[in-house]
Coordinates of C-alpha atoms and ligand atoms in Angstrom, one line a residue:
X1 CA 121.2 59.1 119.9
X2 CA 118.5 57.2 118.4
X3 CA 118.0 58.1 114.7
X4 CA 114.5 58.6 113.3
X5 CA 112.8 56.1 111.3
X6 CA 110.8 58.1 109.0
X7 CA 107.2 57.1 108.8
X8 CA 105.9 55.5 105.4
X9 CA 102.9 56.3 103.7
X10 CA 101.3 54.6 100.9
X11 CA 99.3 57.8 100.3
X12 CA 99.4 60.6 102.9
X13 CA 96.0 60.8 104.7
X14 CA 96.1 64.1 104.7
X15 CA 96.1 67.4 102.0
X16 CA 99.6 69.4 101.8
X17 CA 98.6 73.1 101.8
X18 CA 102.6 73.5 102.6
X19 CA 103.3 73.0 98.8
X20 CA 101.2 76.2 98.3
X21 CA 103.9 78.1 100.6
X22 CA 106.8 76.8 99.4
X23 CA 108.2 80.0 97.8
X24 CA 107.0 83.6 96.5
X25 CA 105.7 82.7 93.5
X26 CA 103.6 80.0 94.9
X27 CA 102.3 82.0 97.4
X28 CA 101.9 84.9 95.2
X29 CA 99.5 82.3 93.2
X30 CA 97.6 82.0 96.4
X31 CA 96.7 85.2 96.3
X32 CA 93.2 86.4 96.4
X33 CA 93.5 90.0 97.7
X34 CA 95.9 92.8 96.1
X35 CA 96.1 96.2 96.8
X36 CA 96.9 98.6 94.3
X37 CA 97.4 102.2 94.6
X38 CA 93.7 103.4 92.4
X39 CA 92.1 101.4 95.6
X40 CA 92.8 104.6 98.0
X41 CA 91.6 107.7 98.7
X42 CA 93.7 110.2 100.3
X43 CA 91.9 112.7 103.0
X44 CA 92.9 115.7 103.6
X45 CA 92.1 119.0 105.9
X46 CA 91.8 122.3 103.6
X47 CA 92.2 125.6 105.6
X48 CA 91.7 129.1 105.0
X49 CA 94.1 131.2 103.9
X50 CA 97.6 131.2 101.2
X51 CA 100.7 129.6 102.1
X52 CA 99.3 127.0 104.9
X53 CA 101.7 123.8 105.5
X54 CA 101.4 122.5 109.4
X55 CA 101.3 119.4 110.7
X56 CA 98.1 118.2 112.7
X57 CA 99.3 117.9 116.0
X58 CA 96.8 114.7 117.1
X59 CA 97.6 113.1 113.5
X60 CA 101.2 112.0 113.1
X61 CA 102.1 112.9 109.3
X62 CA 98.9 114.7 108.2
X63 CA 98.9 118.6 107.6
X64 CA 96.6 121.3 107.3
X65 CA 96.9 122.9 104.3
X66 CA 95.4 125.9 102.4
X67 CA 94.4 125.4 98.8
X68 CA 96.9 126.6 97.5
X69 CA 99.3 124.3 98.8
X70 CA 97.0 121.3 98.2
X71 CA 98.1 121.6 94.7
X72 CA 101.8 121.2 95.0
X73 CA 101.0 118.5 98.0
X74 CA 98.9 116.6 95.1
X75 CA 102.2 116.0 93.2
X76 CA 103.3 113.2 95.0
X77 CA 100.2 111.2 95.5
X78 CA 99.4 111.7 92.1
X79 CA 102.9 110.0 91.2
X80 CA 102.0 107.5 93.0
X81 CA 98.7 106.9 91.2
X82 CA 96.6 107.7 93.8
X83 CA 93.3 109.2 92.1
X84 CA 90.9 109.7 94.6
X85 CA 91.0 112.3 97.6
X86 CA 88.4 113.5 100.1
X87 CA 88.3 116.4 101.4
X88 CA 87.3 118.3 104.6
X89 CA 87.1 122.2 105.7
X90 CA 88.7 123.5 109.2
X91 CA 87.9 126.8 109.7
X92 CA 88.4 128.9 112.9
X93 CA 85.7 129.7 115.7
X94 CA 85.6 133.1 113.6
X95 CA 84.0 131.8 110.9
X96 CA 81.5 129.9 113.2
X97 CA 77.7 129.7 114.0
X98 CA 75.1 127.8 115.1
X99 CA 73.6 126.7 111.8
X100 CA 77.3 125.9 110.3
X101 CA 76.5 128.8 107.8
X102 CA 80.2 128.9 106.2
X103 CA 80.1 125.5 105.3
X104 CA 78.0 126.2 102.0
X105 CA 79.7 129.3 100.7
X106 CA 81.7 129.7 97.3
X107 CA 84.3 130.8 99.6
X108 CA 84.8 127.8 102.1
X109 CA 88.1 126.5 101.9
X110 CA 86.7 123.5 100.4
X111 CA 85.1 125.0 97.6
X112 CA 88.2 127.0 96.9
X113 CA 90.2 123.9 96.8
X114 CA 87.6 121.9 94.7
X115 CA 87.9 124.7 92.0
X116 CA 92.1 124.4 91.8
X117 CA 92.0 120.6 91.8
X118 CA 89.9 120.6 88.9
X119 CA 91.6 123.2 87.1
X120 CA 95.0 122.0 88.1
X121 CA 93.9 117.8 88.2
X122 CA 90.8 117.5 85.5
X123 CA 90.7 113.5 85.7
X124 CA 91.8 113.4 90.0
X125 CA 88.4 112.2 91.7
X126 CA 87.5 115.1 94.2
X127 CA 84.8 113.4 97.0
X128 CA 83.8 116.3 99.2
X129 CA 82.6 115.2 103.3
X130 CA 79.0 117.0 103.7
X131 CA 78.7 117.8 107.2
X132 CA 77.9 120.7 109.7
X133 CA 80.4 119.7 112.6
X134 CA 83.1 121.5 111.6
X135 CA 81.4 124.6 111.0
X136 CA 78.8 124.9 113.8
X137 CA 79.3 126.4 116.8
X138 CA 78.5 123.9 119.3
X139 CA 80.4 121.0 117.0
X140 CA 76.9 118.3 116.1
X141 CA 76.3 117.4 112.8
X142 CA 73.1 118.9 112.9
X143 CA 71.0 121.9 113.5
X144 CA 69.8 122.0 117.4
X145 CA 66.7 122.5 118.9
X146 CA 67.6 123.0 122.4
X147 CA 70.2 120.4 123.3
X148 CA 68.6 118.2 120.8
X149 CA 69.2 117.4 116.8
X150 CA 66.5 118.6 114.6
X151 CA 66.8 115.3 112.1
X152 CA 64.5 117.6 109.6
X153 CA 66.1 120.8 109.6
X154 CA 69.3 119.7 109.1
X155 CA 68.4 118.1 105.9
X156 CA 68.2 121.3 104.2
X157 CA 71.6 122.8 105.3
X158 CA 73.3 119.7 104.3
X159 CA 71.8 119.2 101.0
X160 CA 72.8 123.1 100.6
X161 CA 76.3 122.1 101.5
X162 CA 76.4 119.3 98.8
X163 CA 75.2 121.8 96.0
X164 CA 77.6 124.3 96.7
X165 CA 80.4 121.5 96.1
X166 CA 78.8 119.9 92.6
X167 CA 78.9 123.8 91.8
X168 CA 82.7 124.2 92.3
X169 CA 83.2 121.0 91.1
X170 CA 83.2 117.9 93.4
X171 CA 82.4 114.6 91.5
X172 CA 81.1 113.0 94.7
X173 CA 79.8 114.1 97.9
X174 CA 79.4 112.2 100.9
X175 CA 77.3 112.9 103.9
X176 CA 78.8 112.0 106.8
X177 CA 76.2 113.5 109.2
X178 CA 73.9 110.7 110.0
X179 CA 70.5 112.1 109.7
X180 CA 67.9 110.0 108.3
X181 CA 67.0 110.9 104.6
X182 CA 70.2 113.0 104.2
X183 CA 70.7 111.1 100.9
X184 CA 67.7 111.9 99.2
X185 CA 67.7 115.7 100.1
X186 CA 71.2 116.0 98.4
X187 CA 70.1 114.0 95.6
X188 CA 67.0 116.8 95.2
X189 CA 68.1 119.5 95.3
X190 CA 71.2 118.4 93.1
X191 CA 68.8 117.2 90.4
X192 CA 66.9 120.1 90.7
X193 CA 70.4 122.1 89.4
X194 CA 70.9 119.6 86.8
X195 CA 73.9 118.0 88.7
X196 CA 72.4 114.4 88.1
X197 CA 76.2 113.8 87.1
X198 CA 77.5 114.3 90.5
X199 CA 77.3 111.1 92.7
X200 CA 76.6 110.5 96.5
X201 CA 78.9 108.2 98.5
X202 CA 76.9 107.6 101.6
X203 CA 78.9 107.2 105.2
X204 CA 75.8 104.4 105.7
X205 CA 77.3 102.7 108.2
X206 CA 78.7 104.9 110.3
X207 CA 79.3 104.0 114.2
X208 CA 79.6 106.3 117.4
X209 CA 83.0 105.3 117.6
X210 CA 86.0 106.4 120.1
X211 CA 88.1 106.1 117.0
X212 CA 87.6 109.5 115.8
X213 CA 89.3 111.7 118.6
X214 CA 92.6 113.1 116.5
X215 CA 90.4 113.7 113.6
X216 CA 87.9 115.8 115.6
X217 CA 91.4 117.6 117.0
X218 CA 92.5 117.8 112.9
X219 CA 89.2 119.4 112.0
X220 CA 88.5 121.3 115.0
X221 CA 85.0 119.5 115.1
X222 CA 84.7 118.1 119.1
X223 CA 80.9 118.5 120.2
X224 CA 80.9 121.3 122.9
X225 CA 78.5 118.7 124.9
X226 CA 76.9 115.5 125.1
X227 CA 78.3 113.0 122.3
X228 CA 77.4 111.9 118.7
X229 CA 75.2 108.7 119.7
X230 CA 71.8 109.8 119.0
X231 CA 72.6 110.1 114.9
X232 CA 75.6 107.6 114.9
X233 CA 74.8 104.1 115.0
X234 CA 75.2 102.0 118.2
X235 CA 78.4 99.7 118.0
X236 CA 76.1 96.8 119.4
X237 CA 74.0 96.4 116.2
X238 CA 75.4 94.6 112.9
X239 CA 71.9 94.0 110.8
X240 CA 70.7 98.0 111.6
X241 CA 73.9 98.5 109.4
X242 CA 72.3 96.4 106.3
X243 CA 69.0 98.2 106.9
X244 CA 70.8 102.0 106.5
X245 CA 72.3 100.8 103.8
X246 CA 69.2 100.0 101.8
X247 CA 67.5 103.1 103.2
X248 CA 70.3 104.8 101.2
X249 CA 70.1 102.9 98.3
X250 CA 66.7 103.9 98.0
X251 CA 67.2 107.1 98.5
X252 CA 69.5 107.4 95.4
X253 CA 73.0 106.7 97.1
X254 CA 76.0 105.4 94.6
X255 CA 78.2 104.1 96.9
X256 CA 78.4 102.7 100.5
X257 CA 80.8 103.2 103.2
X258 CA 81.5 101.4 106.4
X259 CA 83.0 103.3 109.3
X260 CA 85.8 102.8 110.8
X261 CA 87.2 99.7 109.2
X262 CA 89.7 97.5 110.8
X263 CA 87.1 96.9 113.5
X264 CA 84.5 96.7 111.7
X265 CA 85.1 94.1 109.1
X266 CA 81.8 91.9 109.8
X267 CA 80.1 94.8 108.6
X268 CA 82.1 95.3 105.6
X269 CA 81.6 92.1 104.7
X270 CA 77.9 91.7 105.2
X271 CA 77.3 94.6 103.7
X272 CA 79.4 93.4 100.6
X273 CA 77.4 90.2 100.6
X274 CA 74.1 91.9 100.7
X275 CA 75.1 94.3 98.0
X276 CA 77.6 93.4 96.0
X277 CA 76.5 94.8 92.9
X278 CA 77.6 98.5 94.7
X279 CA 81.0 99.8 95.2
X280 CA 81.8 99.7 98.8
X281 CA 84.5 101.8 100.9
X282 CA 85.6 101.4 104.3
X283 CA 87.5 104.1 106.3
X284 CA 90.4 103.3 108.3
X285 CA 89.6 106.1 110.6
X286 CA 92.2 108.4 112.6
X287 CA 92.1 106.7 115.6
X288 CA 93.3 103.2 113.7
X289 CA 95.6 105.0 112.1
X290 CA 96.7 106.4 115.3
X291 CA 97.2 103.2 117.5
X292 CA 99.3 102.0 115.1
X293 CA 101.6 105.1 114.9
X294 CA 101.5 105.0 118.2
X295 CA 102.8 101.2 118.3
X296 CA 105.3 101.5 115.7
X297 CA 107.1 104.7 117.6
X298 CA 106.9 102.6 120.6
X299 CA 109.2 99.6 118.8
X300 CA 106.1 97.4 119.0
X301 CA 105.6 97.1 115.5
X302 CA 106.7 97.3 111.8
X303 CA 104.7 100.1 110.6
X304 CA 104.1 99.3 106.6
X305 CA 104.5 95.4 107.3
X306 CA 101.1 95.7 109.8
X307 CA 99.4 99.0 107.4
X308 CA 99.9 96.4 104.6
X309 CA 98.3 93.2 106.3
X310 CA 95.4 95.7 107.9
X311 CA 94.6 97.4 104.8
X312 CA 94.5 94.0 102.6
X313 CA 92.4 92.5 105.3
X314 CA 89.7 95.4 104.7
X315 CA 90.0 94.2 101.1
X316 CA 89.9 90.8 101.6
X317 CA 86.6 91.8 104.0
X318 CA 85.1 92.9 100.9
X319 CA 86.1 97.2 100.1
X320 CA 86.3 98.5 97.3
X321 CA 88.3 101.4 97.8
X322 CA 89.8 102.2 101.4
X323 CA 89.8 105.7 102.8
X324 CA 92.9 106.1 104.7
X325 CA 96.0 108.1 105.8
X326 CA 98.3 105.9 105.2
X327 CA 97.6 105.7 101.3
X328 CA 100.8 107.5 100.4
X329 CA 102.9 104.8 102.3
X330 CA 101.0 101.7 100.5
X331 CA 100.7 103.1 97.2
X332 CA 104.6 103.2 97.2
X333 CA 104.6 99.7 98.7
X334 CA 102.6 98.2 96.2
X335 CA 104.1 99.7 93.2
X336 CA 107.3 98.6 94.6
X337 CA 106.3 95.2 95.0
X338 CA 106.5 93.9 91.5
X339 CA 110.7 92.9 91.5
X340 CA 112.9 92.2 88.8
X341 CA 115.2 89.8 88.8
X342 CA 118.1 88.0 86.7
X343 CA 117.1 84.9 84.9
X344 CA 120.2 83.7 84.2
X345 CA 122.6 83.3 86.4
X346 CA 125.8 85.4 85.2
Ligands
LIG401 C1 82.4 114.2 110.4 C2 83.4 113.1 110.3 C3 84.1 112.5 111.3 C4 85.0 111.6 110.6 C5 84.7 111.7 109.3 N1 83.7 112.6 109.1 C6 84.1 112.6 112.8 C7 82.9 112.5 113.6 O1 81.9 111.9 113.2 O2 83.0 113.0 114.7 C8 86.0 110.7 111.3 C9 87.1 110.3 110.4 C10 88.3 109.9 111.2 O3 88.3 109.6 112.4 O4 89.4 109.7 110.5 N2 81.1 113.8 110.7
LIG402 ZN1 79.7 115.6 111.5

């Protein structure tokens, strides 16, 4: 065998990014992006009713739970240090009608839940979803006219929504129903009560996506026709996105949000760059979370080695904070991270 004359050099012609790889600490110095555990918030689907623990069939890992049980269920992500969570109401066809009636009562599930936390978790940051689709009848996010969405007269339901939250409550409350000047009737009407204190996280950016089918199944929210792509925005457009976004900002928002996320992370990061003065979230929806549960139970995949890497990459896109359902696992990943080890060698 011929051996290898190595080539010499008086100066490489080229840079040697290897040396920044060369071990942990080096690449550790490399890093831009870190995720910690107070960049999450944790959803969760608040029923009616006492004693409620059951997991949602169409999303692996994620229960419906009755106030009550929230509390204890809080433990843990609280441990974890996990100090934001969003919450959504599922209530039964019962409870049902066609102007989403419940979903502004003292006694919605989510306003019963809002008043524990609080008591129970004075400094936990409780965001509420404002929304009619899980309440009306016929499953829009809107009031109909027809087969149509009234833009207009769902503004008033919604805001309505929102004020019942501040007055449990709710620190933040995010409209997640797409109608146009939705931010500035919550922002009204919760002036107008003197809950200038309580902020609005608008969904700006949210897309008619086929990424939300198992959370429709968890919060019993599928529209009984037709689909959500007259008020959702059209996956085709990326600059629309920028313009809702300063429609919101105008009309008082706090935050944004960009949604879903891990598909979406052009419009995370434009929207970062053409506001970066506001705190931004992205939502890694339930159908993300999904297709990766569904390829780790297949053997495709390591689950927290790819939730880490997707969730850092939303980051790195330019979020803030990341709404997701897999929170719990990475906040126990990234406290874990930080290793000790022996100095000396014994
Ligand atoms: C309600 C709402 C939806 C989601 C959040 N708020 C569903 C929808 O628009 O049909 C989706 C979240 C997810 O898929 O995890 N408007
Ligand atoms: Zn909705």
């Amino acid at each position: 065998m011929k051996e290898i004359q190595p080539y010499t050099f008086n100066a490489a012609p080229f840079k040697r990014f290897r040396q920044l790889r060369t071990d942990a600490a080096m690449r550790d110095s490399q890093a831009e992006v870190r995720l910690s555990a107070n960049d999450f918030v944790l959803p969760f689907f608040i029923v009616v009713g006492r004693g409620v623990k059951k997991e949602i069939g169409s999303l692996q890992g994620v229960y419906h739970l009755s106030p009550d049980v929230l509390l204890s269920e809080l433990q843990e992500p609280a441990r974890l240090g996990i100090n934001k969570i969003l919450l959504f109401g599922v209530i039964g066809e019962d409870h049902k009608d066609e102007n989403g009636s419940f979903s502004a009562s003292p006694d919605s599930p989510v306003n019963i839940a809002i008043r524990l936390v609080k008591e129970s978790y004075p400094d936990l940051t409780v965001i509420t979803d404002v929304c009619l689709c899980a309440y009306t009848s016929h499953g829009h996010c809107g009031i109909l006219d027809g087969e149509v969405i009234d833009n207009d007269k769902t503004l008033a339901p919604l805001a309505q929504m929102a004020l019942s939250h501040a007055q449990a409550g709710a620190d933040i409350v995010a409209p997640s129903a797409m109608m146009d000047g939705q931010v500035w009737a919550i922002r009204q009407l919760l002036d107008l009560h003197g809950f200038n204190k309580v902020k609005i996280l608008a969904y700006s950016a949210k897309y008619s996506s086929n990424l939300y089918g198992p959370f429709r199944g968890a919060a019993n929210s599928k529209p009984a026709f037709g689909d959500r792509k007259t008020y959702q925005m059209d996956y085709r457009s990326a600059s629309q996105a920028i313009d809702e976004m300063a429609a919101d900002l105008d009309e008082g928002a706090d935050f944004l949000m960009v949604k879903p996320a891990h598909t979406y992370l052009d419009i995370i990061s434009r929207g970062k760059t053409a506001f970066p003065k506001v705190p931004m979230l992205a939502y890694h929806v339930s159908g993300e979370y999904m297709m990766l549960k569904a390829a780790a139970n297949a053997g495709i995949v390591n689950e927290e080695a790819v939730a880490l890497e997707i969730h850092t990459a939303i980051k790195r896109a330019g979020a803030d904070w990341i709404i997701s359902y897999y929170a719990p696992l990475l906040a126990g990943m990234v406290n874990s991270k930080v290793k000790t080890f022996q100095v000396f060698k014994t």
